[in-house]
Amino acid sequence: MQKFGIGQPVRRTEDVRFVTGRGAYTDDLNLPGQAHGYVLRSPYAHARVKSIDTEAAKQAPGVIAVYTCADLDAAGIKDIPCFAGGFIKNKDGSGIFAPGRPSLARDRLMYVGDGIAFVVAETVNQAKDAAELIEVDVEDLPAAANLKDAVAEGAPTLYDGAPGNLAFDWEMGDADSTGQAFAAAKHVSRIDLVHNRIATNAMEPRAAIGEFSTAEDRYVLRTCTQGANGMQAGIAGGVFGIDPSKLRVVTPDVGGGFGMKTFIYPEHVLVLFAAKALGRPVKWNGERIESFTSDTGGRDMLTHAELAIDENNRVTAFRVVNQANMGGYMSMNGPFIPTIAHARILGGVYNIPSVYVNVLGYMSNSVPVDAYRGAGRPEAAYIIERAMDQAARELGLAPDEFRRINFVKPEQMPYQHPFGFVFDSGEFERNMEDAKRNARWAAIGERKAAANGRGKLRGIGMAYYIETTLGMPTEAAEILFLDDDSVEIVTGTMSNGQGHETAWAQVVSEQLGVPFEKIRLVQGDTDRVKSGQGTGGSHSLYMAAGAFQETSKVVVDKGKIIASLMLDEDKDKIDFEEGLFRVPGTNKSVGIMEVAAKARRANELDLPAETKEMFVNGLNSAAKYKYNNSTFPNGCHICEVEVDPETGKVDILAYTVVDDFGRLVNPLLVAGQVHGGVVQGIGQALTEDVLYDSESGQLITGSFMDYGMPRADDICDIDFTYNEIPCKTNPYGIKGCGEAGTIGACPSLMNAIVDALQPYGITAMDMPATPLKIWNAVQNAPRQAAE
């Protein structure tokens, strides 16, 4: 095993750069002669634009130009498309309502924060000052900003193409067979749930710099993304109508993405358009308030779920109806998240013969909704795990016992889900038992009694999640051996905090025996990275590892040709292991770096002409990896809390995780991913909630003064362990881990809170479980239940 190879807890090499202030984010980049852009945003939730007068703003000091949607339309700039709208269908087979989104409002303002005009000036402050001089004449219209307002009877219709604000009516599963299972059930358990809306709040706000070269007739966009190649294709073809080669996208260091930085935003379009029009670079930096008013939101769904249960306490059917908020415009993947991404994992780790889901998507006067860490799978896990806990209480069973009865067993693998996909591996009961032991589950009664003696309520909650990784089925990679004996590795994934520079180098060091410290990752530049699927859906590691493995095979095959000359042996008799080309049974060997140096001079070697063609670029090699199956990370979360019934405050006392991520490349990085994911889930469950005023549609939670981000003292130590149960559908047995912590956290914490409130007879609680919400529940609970 390599010292820095697969399975080793190597510290992140990129962290030295970050913690010493040498990271280079988009905001750190400045180009000669650049101007600065500022977006004038709507203060109205819903209004018809009658006129926009920009003349006074254009005359303001330092102002270079002021653009509105009319300028974009005149230049032939297309609306930002909803790509998912092309393949998501209504249950009757018709197309869904998924119009494009103008980069600046055309005739109506659809939410507070919708862009009205783009002011370009010599400085940001000059652009801001000029924006205040723009006169916008509007007709204020009734608004429906919250999901419950948009679905209410008599709600204002926001689009003619979406009567009743319904954008789509989608289903998966067999409604008839599911209905028959419910008709035959001994017991039916029902639950209603709220998936509160989340603001992504990446540490680094969005930013973009646009350039245009007249000589090359080519745009350059520098911006924080989760994949430069996807951004290039989407903006070039979908918005500007140009060949992708006419747009270079460069992504420097990225300070968090969580799905939100996957998408095309109006500011990307605006800085490129303005740069070409003005003949100079244009930079836009988002401020924190714009993270709330313009970044895509997450979650925001209402659920009704039902479990059909037979006389043996086995779940025979699962039925779900979801109402999902799409916001004021359809985001790129907006309708994909609550439908396919969410539904395909419904039912979790349980052997449920029949599953049916109906998803109703609604337009509203709010920021568009799209992927947020987990992208539909946290909602799926939340539904089934809250439902399983409630059903267990109704049946008089312990929550772990009810789960044990219904788990898919190891001997059932490969297990085909009712929706058609196949779990290839998993030992769910084993992970649950390990988590129970680590959490001291059996002794919770003693701890509850002790807490009760102090006037507190102790509760423990379990959730067993499973997710399916998402992403396109191919990934490419290059391995380049440079003259200075360093090695560049190139792939189309994009790190935004995961530690790719370290993990990818470990993979290549393991495969080729190249010294870890000599490996440098190239990412985020479409001039260097010719193709790539970006990062999202927890797929990056196994896709990149597969691509580097395929590329390494090419390197080794080519290397054997050069090594055969250096060792004076037939190439078919040469083995390769741990960085050495060897002749078995002899002491003849040569290292890969020596072979790479020789390959750079292949034109001097005694090789046939056609073979020399293979070495025009030395040992440099490229290949693609294709996969046919998703992977299924899974694990058990157990949360223990203490609730103060006098104040409603929740203290998290212990948090235990036992995960199955298949084979781990770097356990240290994995632990970091789990910790971060759990904290984001805890934030949603306890403190975070995007709120709009129901009457005015104004955003109430538009800053950190109002929006409850989780803080260090909200969290306890996280006890994380894992069982390596290799995936059987990729070469390394890797399953992915980036979103798993978030997926398990919400249901385990909420189940713990409900468990703590059992003495008051409280069986329902929605996220976020704020002190006020819990206090109100206690005040309105049947008092005799507490006696």
Short mmCIF file of N, CA, C and O in Angstrom, two decimals, residues 420-494:
data_model
loop_
_atom_site.label_atom_id
_atom_site.label_comp_id
_atom_site.label_asym_id
_atom_site.label_seq_id
_atom_site.Cartn_x
_atom_site.Cartn_y
_atom_site.Cartn_z
N GLY A 420 -37.48 0.07 -9.88
CA GLY A 420 -36.64 -0.53 -10.90
C GLY A 420 -35.16 -0.54 -10.65
O GLY A 420 -34.45 -1.38 -11.20
N PHE A 421 -34.63 0.39 -9.84
CA PHE A 421 -33.19 0.38 -9.62
C PHE A 421 -32.82 -0.73 -8.63
O PHE A 421 -33.68 -1.27 -7.93
N VAL A 422 -31.52 -1.04 -8.57
CA VAL A 422 -31.08 -2.22 -7.83
C VAL A 422 -30.04 -1.83 -6.78
O VAL A 422 -29.01 -1.23 -7.10
N PHE A 423 -30.34 -2.17 -5.51
CA PHE A 423 -29.32 -2.07 -4.46
C PHE A 423 -28.36 -3.24 -4.66
O PHE A 423 -28.76 -4.40 -4.63
N ASP A 424 -27.08 -2.94 -4.83
CA ASP A 424 -26.11 -4.02 -5.06
C ASP A 424 -25.54 -4.57 -3.77
O ASP A 424 -25.07 -5.72 -3.73
N SER A 425 -25.56 -3.78 -2.69
CA SER A 425 -24.93 -4.22 -1.44
C SER A 425 -25.48 -3.40 -0.28
O SER A 425 -26.02 -2.31 -0.47
N GLY A 426 -25.32 -3.93 0.92
CA GLY A 426 -25.75 -3.23 2.12
C GLY A 426 -26.06 -4.19 3.24
O GLY A 426 -26.64 -5.26 3.02
N GLU A 427 -25.64 -3.82 4.46
CA GLU A 427 -25.92 -4.61 5.65
C GLU A 427 -26.54 -3.68 6.68
O GLU A 427 -25.89 -3.20 7.61
N PHE A 428 -27.81 -3.41 6.49
CA PHE A 428 -28.49 -2.35 7.23
C PHE A 428 -28.64 -2.67 8.72
O PHE A 428 -28.43 -1.81 9.57
N GLU A 429 -29.00 -3.91 9.03
CA GLU A 429 -29.16 -4.26 10.44
C GLU A 429 -27.83 -4.19 11.19
O GLU A 429 -27.77 -3.74 12.34
N ARG A 430 -26.78 -4.61 10.55
CA ARG A 430 -25.46 -4.54 11.16
C ARG A 430 -25.10 -3.10 11.52
O ARG A 430 -24.63 -2.82 12.63
N ASN A 431 -25.31 -2.19 10.60
CA ASN A 431 -24.99 -0.79 10.87
C ASN A 431 -25.86 -0.24 11.98
O ASN A 431 -25.39 0.54 12.83
N MET A 432 -27.14 -0.61 11.99
CA MET A 432 -28.03 -0.14 13.04
C MET A 432 -27.57 -0.65 14.41
O MET A 432 -27.56 0.11 15.39
N GLU A 433 -27.23 -1.90 14.49
CA GLU A 433 -26.80 -2.46 15.78
C GLU A 433 -25.50 -1.81 16.25
O GLU A 433 -25.33 -1.54 17.45
N ASP A 434 -24.59 -1.54 15.33
CA ASP A 434 -23.35 -0.85 15.71
C ASP A 434 -23.66 0.55 16.23
O ASP A 434 -23.07 1.00 17.22
N ALA A 435 -24.57 1.25 15.55
CA ALA A 435 -24.93 2.60 16.00
C ALA A 435 -25.60 2.56 17.37
O ALA A 435 -25.32 3.40 18.24
N LYS A 436 -26.48 1.59 17.60
CA LYS A 436 -27.13 1.46 18.90
C LYS A 436 -26.11 1.23 20.01
O LYS A 436 -26.19 1.82 21.09
N ARG A 437 -25.15 0.37 19.75
CA ARG A 437 -24.12 0.10 20.75
C ARG A 437 -23.31 1.38 21.03
O ARG A 437 -23.08 1.73 22.19
N ASN A 438 -22.90 2.07 19.98
CA ASN A 438 -22.09 3.28 20.17
C ASN A 438 -22.87 4.38 20.89
O ASN A 438 -22.29 5.18 21.62
N ALA A 439 -24.20 4.42 20.66
CA ALA A 439 -25.03 5.46 21.26
C ALA A 439 -25.57 5.05 22.63
O ALA A 439 -26.31 5.83 23.24
N ARG A 440 -25.24 3.86 23.11
CA ARG A 440 -25.75 3.34 24.39
C ARG A 440 -27.29 3.39 24.39
O ARG A 440 -27.93 3.84 25.33
N TRP A 441 -27.85 2.90 23.30
CA TRP A 441 -29.29 2.92 23.08
C TRP A 441 -30.04 2.19 24.20
O TRP A 441 -31.08 2.65 24.68
N ALA A 442 -29.52 1.06 24.62
CA ALA A 442 -30.23 0.22 25.59
C ALA A 442 -30.39 0.90 26.95
O ALA A 442 -31.30 0.56 27.71
N ALA A 443 -29.52 1.85 27.27
CA ALA A 443 -29.57 2.49 28.60
C ALA A 443 -30.29 3.83 28.58
O ALA A 443 -30.20 4.60 29.54
N ILE A 444 -31.03 4.14 27.52
CA ILE A 444 -31.68 5.45 27.42
C ILE A 444 -32.71 5.65 28.54
O ILE A 444 -32.93 6.78 29.00
N GLY A 445 -33.33 4.57 29.02
CA GLY A 445 -34.32 4.71 30.09
C GLY A 445 -33.73 5.34 31.33
O GLY A 445 -34.36 6.19 31.98
N GLU A 446 -32.51 4.94 31.68
CA GLU A 446 -31.86 5.50 32.85
C GLU A 446 -31.59 6.99 32.66
O GLU A 446 -31.78 7.80 33.58
N ARG A 447 -31.16 7.35 31.46
CA ARG A 447 -30.84 8.76 31.19
C ARG A 447 -32.12 9.60 31.15
O ARG A 447 -32.12 10.77 31.55
N LYS A 448 -33.21 9.03 30.68
CA LYS A 448 -34.48 9.74 30.69
C LYS A 448 -34.93 10.02 32.12
O LYS A 448 -35.40 11.12 32.45
N ALA A 449 -34.78 9.03 32.98
CA ALA A 449 -35.20 9.19 34.37
C ALA A 449 -34.36 10.26 35.06
O ALA A 449 -34.89 11.09 35.84
N ALA A 450 -33.07 10.26 34.79
CA ALA A 450 -32.19 11.26 35.40
C ALA A 450 -32.57 12.67 34.93
O ALA A 450 -32.59 13.62 35.72
N ALA A 451 -32.86 12.80 33.63
CA ALA A 451 -33.25 14.11 33.10
C ALA A 451 -34.57 14.57 33.69
O ALA A 451 -34.74 15.75 34.04
N ASN A 452 -35.50 13.63 33.84
CA ASN A 452 -36.80 13.97 34.41
C ASN A 452 -36.65 14.50 35.83
O ASN A 452 -37.39 15.41 36.26
N GLY A 453 -35.69 13.96 36.55
CA GLY A 453 -35.45 14.44 37.91
C GLY A 453 -34.95 15.87 37.93
O GLY A 453 -35.04 16.55 38.96
N ARG A 454 -34.41 16.34 36.83
CA ARG A 454 -33.94 17.73 36.73
C ARG A 454 -34.95 18.62 36.02
O ARG A 454 -34.65 19.76 35.66
N GLY A 455 -36.15 18.07 35.75
CA GLY A 455 -37.18 18.85 35.08
C GLY A 455 -37.01 18.95 33.59
O GLY A 455 -37.61 19.81 32.93
N LYS A 456 -36.19 18.07 33.02
CA LYS A 456 -35.92 18.08 31.59
C LYS A 456 -36.50 16.82 30.93
O LYS A 456 -36.80 15.82 31.62
N LEU A 457 -36.62 16.87 29.63
CA LEU A 457 -37.16 15.74 28.85
C LEU A 457 -36.06 15.20 27.95
O LEU A 457 -35.52 15.92 27.11
N ARG A 458 -35.68 13.94 28.17
CA ARG A 458 -34.64 13.31 27.35
C ARG A 458 -35.31 12.51 26.25
O ARG A 458 -36.34 11.86 26.46
N GLY A 459 -34.75 12.56 25.04
CA GLY A 459 -35.28 11.79 23.93
C GLY A 459 -34.18 11.25 23.06
O GLY A 459 -33.07 11.83 22.98
N ILE A 460 -34.44 10.14 22.40
CA ILE A 460 -33.47 9.55 21.48
C ILE A 460 -34.19 9.21 20.18
O ILE A 460 -35.35 8.77 20.19
N GLY A 461 -33.54 9.48 19.08
CA GLY A 461 -34.17 9.25 17.78
C GLY A 461 -33.22 8.57 16.82
O GLY A 461 -32.01 8.82 16.83
N MET A 462 -33.79 7.72 16.01
CA MET A 462 -33.02 6.95 15.04
C MET A 462 -33.51 7.28 13.64
O MET A 462 -34.70 7.54 13.42
N ALA A 463 -32.61 7.25 12.68
CA ALA A 463 -32.98 7.31 11.27
C ALA A 463 -32.00 6.46 10.49
O ALA A 463 -30.79 6.53 10.73
N TYR A 464 -32.52 5.65 9.58
CA TYR A 464 -31.65 4.90 8.69
C TYR A 464 -31.91 5.41 7.27
O TYR A 464 -32.99 5.26 6.74
N TYR A 465 -30.88 6.04 6.72
CA TYR A 465 -31.03 6.62 5.39
C TYR A 465 -30.35 5.75 4.34
O TYR A 465 -29.45 4.95 4.64
N ILE A 466 -30.77 5.90 3.13
CA ILE A 466 -30.03 5.41 1.97
C ILE A 466 -30.20 6.45 0.89
O ILE A 466 -31.24 7.12 0.80
N GLU A 467 -29.17 6.67 0.13
CA GLU A 467 -29.29 7.60 -0.98
C GLU A 467 -28.79 6.95 -2.26
O GLU A 467 -28.09 5.93 -2.22
N THR A 468 -29.18 7.51 -3.36
CA THR A 468 -28.66 7.08 -4.64
C THR A 468 -27.85 8.22 -5.22
O THR A 468 -28.32 9.36 -5.26
N THR A 469 -26.62 7.96 -5.61
CA THR A 469 -25.79 9.00 -6.17
C THR A 469 -26.31 9.37 -7.55
O THR A 469 -26.89 8.55 -8.27
N LEU A 470 -26.09 10.62 -7.91
CA LEU A 470 -26.61 11.15 -9.16
C LEU A 470 -25.47 11.69 -10.01
O LEU A 470 -24.42 12.05 -9.50
N GLY A 471 -25.70 11.79 -11.30
CA GLY A 471 -24.71 12.37 -12.19
C GLY A 471 -24.75 11.73 -13.56
O GLY A 471 -25.42 10.70 -13.77
N MET A 472 -24.05 12.35 -14.50
CA MET A 472 -23.98 11.80 -15.85
C MET A 472 -23.11 10.55 -15.85
O MET A 472 -22.23 10.38 -15.02
N PRO A 473 -23.33 9.65 -16.82
CA PRO A 473 -22.69 8.33 -16.76
C PRO A 473 -21.26 8.25 -17.27
O PRO A 473 -20.71 7.16 -17.33
N THR A 474 -20.64 9.35 -17.66
CA THR A 474 -19.26 9.29 -18.13
C THR A 474 -18.43 10.39 -17.48
O THR A 474 -18.94 11.45 -17.13
N GLU A 475 -17.15 10.11 -17.32
CA GLU A 475 -16.19 11.10 -16.86
C GLU A 475 -14.87 10.83 -17.54
O GLU A 475 -14.51 9.66 -17.77
N ALA A 476 -14.16 11.88 -17.88
CA ALA A 476 -12.89 11.76 -18.58
C ALA A 476 -11.75 12.20 -17.67
O ALA A 476 -11.95 12.94 -16.71
N ALA A 477 -10.54 11.74 -17.98
CA ALA A 477 -9.37 12.14 -17.21
C ALA A 477 -8.14 12.12 -18.11
O ALA A 477 -8.09 11.41 -19.13
N GLU A 478 -7.16 12.92 -17.73
CA GLU A 478 -5.85 12.92 -18.37
C GLU A 478 -4.78 12.82 -17.28
O GLU A 478 -4.97 13.34 -16.18
N ILE A 479 -3.69 12.18 -17.62
CA ILE A 479 -2.51 12.14 -16.75
C ILE A 479 -1.34 12.60 -17.59
O ILE A 479 -1.03 12.01 -18.64
N LEU A 480 -0.69 13.68 -17.15
CA LEU A 480 0.35 14.33 -17.93
C LEU A 480 1.67 14.33 -17.15
O LEU A 480 1.72 14.80 -16.00
N PHE A 481 2.73 13.83 -17.77
CA PHE A 481 4.05 13.78 -17.16
C PHE A 481 4.87 14.95 -17.70
O PHE A 481 5.19 15.00 -18.90
N LEU A 482 5.22 15.90 -16.82
CA LEU A 482 5.86 17.13 -17.25
C LEU A 482 7.37 17.04 -17.17
O LEU A 482 7.94 16.15 -16.53
N ASP A 483 8.03 18.02 -17.82
CA ASP A 483 9.48 18.00 -17.89
C ASP A 483 10.16 18.12 -16.54
O ASP A 483 11.29 17.65 -16.36
N ASP A 484 9.49 18.75 -15.58
CA ASP A 484 10.10 18.92 -14.26
C ASP A 484 9.83 17.74 -13.34
O ASP A 484 10.03 17.83 -12.12
N ASP A 485 9.38 16.63 -13.92
CA ASP A 485 9.08 15.39 -13.18
C ASP A 485 7.85 15.51 -12.29
O ASP A 485 7.63 14.65 -11.44
N SER A 486 7.06 16.54 -12.47
CA SER A 486 5.78 16.59 -11.80
C SER A 486 4.73 15.95 -12.70
O SER A 486 4.96 15.70 -13.89
N VAL A 487 3.58 15.67 -12.12
CA VAL A 487 2.50 15.01 -12.86
C VAL A 487 1.22 15.83 -12.68
O VAL A 487 0.82 16.12 -11.55
N GLU A 488 0.64 16.20 -13.79
CA GLU A 488 -0.65 16.87 -13.76
C GLU A 488 -1.75 15.86 -14.02
O GLU A 488 -1.65 15.04 -14.94
N ILE A 489 -2.79 15.92 -13.19
CA ILE A 489 -3.96 15.07 -13.41
C ILE A 489 -5.14 15.99 -13.69
O ILE A 489 -5.34 16.99 -13.02
N VAL A 490 -5.88 15.66 -14.72
CA VAL A 490 -6.92 16.55 -15.23
C VAL A 490 -8.24 15.79 -15.25
O VAL A 490 -8.32 14.68 -15.79
N THR A 491 -9.27 16.40 -14.68
CA THR A 491 -10.60 15.80 -14.76
C THR A 491 -11.66 16.87 -14.62
O THR A 491 -11.38 17.98 -14.15
N GLY A 492 -12.89 16.55 -15.03
CA GLY A 492 -13.97 17.52 -15.09
C GLY A 492 -14.79 17.67 -13.85
O GLY A 492 -15.81 18.37 -13.86
N THR A 493 -14.41 17.03 -12.76
CA THR A 493 -15.05 17.32 -11.48
C THR A 493 -14.55 18.67 -10.98
O THR A 493 -13.59 19.21 -11.51
N MET A 494 -15.19 19.22 -9.96
CA MET A 494 -14.79 20.54 -9.47
C MET A 494 -14.92 20.59 -7.96
O MET A 494 -16.01 20.51 -7.41
#
